[in-house]
Short mmCIF file of C-alpha atoms in Angstrom, two decimals:
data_model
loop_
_atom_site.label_atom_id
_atom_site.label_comp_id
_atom_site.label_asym_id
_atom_site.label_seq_id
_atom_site.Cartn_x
_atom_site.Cartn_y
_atom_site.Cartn_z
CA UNK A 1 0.00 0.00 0.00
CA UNK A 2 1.22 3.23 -0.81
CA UNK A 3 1.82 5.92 2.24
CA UNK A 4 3.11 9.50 2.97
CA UNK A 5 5.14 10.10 5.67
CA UNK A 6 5.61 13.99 6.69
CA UNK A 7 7.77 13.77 9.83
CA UNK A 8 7.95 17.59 10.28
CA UNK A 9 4.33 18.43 12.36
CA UNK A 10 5.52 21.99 12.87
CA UNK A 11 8.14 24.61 11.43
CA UNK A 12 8.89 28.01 11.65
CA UNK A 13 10.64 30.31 9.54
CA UNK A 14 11.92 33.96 9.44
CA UNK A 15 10.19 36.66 7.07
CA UNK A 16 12.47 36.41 4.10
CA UNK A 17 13.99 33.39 4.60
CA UNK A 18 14.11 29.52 3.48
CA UNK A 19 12.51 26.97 4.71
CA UNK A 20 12.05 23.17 3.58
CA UNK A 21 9.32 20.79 4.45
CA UNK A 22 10.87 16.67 4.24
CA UNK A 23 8.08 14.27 2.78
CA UNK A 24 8.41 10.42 2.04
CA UNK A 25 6.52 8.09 0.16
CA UNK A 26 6.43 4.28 -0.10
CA UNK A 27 5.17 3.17 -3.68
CA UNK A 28 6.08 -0.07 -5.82
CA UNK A 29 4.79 1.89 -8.46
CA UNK A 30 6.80 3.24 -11.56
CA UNK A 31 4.63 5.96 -12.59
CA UNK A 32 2.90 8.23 -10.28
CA UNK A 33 2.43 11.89 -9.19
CA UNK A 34 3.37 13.98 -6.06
CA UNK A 35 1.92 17.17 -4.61
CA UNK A 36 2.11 19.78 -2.56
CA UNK A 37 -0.90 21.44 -1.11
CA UNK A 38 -1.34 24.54 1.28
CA UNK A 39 -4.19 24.47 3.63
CA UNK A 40 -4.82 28.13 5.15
CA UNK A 41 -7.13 29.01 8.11
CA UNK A 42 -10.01 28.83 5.06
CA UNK A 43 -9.78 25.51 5.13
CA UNK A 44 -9.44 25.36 1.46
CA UNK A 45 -6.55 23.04 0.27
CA UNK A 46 -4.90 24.94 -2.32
CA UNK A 47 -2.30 23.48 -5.20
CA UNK A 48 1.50 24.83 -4.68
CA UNK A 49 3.33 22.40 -7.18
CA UNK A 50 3.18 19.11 -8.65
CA UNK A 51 5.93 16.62 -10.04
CA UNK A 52 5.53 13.70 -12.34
CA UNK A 53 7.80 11.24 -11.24
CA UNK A 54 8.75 10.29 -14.98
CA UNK A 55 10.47 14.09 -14.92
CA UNK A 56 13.68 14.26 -13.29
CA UNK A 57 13.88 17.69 -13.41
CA UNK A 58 12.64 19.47 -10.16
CA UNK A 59 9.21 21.35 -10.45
CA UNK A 60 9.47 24.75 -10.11
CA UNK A 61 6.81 27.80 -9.56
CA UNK A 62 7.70 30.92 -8.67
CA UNK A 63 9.68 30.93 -5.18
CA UNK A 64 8.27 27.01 -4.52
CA UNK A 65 10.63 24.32 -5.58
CA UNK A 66 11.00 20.98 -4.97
CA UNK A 67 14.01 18.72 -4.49
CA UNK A 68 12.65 15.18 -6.07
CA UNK A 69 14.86 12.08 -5.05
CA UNK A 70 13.12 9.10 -6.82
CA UNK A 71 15.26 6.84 -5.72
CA UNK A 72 15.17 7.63 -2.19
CA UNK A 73 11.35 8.47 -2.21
CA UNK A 74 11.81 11.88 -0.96
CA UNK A 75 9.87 14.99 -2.40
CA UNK A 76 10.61 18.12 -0.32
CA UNK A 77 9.17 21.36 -0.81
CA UNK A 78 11.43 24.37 -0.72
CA UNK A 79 9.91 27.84 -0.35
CA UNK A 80 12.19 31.00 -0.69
CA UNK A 81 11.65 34.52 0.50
CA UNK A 82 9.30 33.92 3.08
CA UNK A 83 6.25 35.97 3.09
CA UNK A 84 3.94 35.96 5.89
CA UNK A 85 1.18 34.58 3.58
CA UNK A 86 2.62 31.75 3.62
CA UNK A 87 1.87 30.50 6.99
CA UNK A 88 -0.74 27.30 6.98
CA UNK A 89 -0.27 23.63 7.00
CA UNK A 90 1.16 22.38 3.76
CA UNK A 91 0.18 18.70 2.96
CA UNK A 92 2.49 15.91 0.43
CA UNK A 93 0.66 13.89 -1.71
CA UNK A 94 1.02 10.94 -3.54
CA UNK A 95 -1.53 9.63 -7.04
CA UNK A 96 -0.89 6.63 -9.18
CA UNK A 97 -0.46 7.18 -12.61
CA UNK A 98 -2.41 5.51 -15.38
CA UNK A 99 -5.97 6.61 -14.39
CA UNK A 100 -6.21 2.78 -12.42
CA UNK A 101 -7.42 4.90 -9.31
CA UNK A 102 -7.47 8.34 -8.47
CA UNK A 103 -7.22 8.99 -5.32
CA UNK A 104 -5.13 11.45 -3.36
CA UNK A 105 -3.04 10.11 -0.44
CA UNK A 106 -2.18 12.54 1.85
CA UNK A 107 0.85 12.99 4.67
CA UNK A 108 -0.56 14.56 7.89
CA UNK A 109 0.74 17.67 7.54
CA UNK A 110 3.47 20.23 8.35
CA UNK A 111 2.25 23.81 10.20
CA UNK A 112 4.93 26.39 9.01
CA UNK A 113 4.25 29.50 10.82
CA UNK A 114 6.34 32.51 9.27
CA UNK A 115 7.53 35.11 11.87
CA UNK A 116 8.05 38.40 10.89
CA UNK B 1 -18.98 28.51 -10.98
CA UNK B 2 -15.51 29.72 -10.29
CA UNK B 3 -14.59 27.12 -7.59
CA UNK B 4 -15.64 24.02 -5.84
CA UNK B 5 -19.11 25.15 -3.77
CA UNK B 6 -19.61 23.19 -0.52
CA UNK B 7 -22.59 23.55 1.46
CA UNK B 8 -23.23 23.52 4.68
CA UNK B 9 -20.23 25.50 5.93
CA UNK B 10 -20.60 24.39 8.96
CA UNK B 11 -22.96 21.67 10.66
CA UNK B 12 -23.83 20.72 13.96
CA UNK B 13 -26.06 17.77 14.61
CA UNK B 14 -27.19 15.44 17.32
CA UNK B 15 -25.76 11.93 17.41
CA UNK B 16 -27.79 9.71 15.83
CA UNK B 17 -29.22 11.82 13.20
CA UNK B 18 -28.80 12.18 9.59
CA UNK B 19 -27.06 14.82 7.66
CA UNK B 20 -26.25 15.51 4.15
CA UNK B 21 -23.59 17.43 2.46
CA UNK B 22 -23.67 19.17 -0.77
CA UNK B 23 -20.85 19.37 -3.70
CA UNK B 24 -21.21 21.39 -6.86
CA UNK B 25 -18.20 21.43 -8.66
CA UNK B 26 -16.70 23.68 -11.11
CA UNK B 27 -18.81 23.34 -14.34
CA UNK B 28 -16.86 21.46 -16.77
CA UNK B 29 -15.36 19.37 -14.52
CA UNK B 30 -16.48 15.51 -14.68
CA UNK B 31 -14.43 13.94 -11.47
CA UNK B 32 -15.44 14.54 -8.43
CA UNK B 33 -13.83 13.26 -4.80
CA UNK B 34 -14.51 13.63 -1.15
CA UNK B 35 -12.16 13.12 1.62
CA UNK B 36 -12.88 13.44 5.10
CA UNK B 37 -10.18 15.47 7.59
CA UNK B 38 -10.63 14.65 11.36
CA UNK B 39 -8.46 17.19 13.88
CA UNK B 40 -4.69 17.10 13.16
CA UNK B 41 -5.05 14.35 10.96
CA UNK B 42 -4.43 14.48 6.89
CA UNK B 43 -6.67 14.03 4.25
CA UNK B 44 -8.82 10.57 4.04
CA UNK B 45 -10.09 9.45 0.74
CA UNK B 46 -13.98 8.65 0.79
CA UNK B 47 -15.06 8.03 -2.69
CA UNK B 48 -14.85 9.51 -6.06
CA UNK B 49 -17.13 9.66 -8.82
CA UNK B 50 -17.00 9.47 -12.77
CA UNK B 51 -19.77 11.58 -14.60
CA UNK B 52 -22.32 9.43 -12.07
CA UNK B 53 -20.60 6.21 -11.82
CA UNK B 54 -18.46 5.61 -8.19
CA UNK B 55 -15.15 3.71 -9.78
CA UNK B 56 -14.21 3.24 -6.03
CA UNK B 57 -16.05 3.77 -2.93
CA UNK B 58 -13.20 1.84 -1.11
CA UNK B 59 -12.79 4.33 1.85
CA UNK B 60 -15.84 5.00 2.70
CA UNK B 61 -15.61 4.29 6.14
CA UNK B 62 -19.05 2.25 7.34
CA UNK B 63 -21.94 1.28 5.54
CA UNK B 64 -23.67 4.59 7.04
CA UNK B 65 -21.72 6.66 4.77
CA UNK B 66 -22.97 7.19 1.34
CA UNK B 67 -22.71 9.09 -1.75
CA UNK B 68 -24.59 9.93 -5.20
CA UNK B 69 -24.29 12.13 -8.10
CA UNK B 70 -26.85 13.21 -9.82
CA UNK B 71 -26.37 14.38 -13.80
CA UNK B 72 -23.08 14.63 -13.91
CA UNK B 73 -22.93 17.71 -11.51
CA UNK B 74 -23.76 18.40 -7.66
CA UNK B 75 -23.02 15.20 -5.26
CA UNK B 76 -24.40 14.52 -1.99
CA UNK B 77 -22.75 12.91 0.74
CA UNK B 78 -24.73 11.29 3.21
CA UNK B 79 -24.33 10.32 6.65
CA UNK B 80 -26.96 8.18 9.05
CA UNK B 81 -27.29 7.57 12.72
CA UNK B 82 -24.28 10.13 12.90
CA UNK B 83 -21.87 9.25 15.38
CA UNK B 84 -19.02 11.48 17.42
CA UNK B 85 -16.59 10.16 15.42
CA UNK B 86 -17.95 11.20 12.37
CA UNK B 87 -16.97 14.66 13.55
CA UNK B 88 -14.68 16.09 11.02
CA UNK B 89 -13.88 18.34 7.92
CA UNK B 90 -15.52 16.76 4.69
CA UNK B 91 -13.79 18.09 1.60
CA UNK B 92 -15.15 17.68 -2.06
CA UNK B 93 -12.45 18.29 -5.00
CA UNK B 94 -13.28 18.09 -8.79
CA UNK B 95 -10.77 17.64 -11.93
CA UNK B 96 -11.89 17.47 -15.47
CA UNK B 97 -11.32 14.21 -15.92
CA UNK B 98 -10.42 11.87 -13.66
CA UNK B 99 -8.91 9.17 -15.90
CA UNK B 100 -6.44 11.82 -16.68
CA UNK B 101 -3.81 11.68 -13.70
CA UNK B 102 -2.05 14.69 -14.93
CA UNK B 103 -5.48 16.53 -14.29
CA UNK B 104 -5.21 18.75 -10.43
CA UNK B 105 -7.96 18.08 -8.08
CA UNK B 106 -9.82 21.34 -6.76
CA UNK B 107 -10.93 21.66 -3.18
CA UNK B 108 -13.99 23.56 -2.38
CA UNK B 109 -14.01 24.93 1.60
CA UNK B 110 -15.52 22.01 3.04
CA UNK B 111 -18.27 21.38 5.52
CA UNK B 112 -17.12 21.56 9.59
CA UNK B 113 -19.11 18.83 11.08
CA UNK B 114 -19.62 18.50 14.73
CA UNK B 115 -21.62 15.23 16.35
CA UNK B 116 -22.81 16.35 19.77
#
């Protein structure tokens, strides 16, 4: 069975700074798809980068990066320049590929609050 | 509409009773999931739906738990003889097409409910 592991429940990070949040996975699959998600106060989970794991090159957007380590089953999300909108709890997830099922399975979560 | 519409926003019930949830999802848009979120936990898959079909249902929880869709559009979730554990965050996402895996899953807000 396929699981995410976040191992980081809480961070905190300096306005302007870097931060990265560690995420795991155990798959037997070849082709799947990892996530990052950002859940604010709203509730609302919110998409902050994806990665295919066919790609080796490391998704990108804007001042969210990811370092992808297929081999080690490690997908950690790097966020740059800090901004206080950025404080929520940030979820890794984990989709087969191939359309056989298409569910989301989620980590439990990281808090990063951002101090100013 | 522009996002994924969840209604109630919040719902407090009585144990025992029955409650129902409401999804519309953004038009278009012919997957549709719901995951359940209980305090501090991450996101658990419930069941998602093709057009009107249910391709997997598998984590739906207890056989008090179920789910329709109704022309291709809004979907109900539906809970009897509520118990306290059913307390939790339900969230409803929708992708255009869910055989698609490269396709991102939308959240709506989700509906807060609280078994007394």
């Amino acid at each position: 069975a396929q699981t995410v592991t976040q191992s980081q429940p809480e961070m905190s990070v300096q306005e302007a700074e870097t931060v990265t949040l560690s995420c795991t996975y155990d798959t037997s699959e070849s082709d799947y798809y990892l996530f990052w998600y950002k859940q604010p106060p709203s509730r609302q989970m919110i998409l902050v980068i994806r990665q295919e794991a066919y790609k080796q090159q490391n998704a990108t957007e804007n001042r969210f990066s990811v370092n992808f380590q297929k081999a080690a089953k490690s997908f950690s999300l790097k966020i740059s320049d800090s901004q206080l909108g950025d404080a929520a709890m940030y979820f890794c997830a984990y989709r087969i590929g191939g359309g056989a099922t298409n569910k989301l399975i989620f980590g439990t979560g990281t808090l990063l609050a951002v101090q100013p | 509409g522009a996002g994924v519409s969840q209604s109630p926003s919040n719902k407090v019930t009585e144990k025992g009773k029955d409650v129902e949830l409401r999804c519309d999802p953004i038009s278009g848009h012919t997957a549709l999931y719901w995951y359940r979120q209980s305090l501090g936990q991450g996101l658990e898959f419930l069941i998602y739906f093709q057009g009107n079909s249910a391709p997997d249902k598998s984590g739906l929880p207890s056989d008090r738990f179920s789910a329709e869709r109704t022309g291709g559009s809004v979907s109900t979730l539906t809970i009897q003889r509520t118990q306290q554990e059913d307390s939790a965050v339900y969230l409803c996402a929708s992708s255009l097409w869910a055989l698609d895996s490269n396709q991102p899953q939308h959240f709506g807000d989700g509906t807060r409910l609280s078994i007394l």
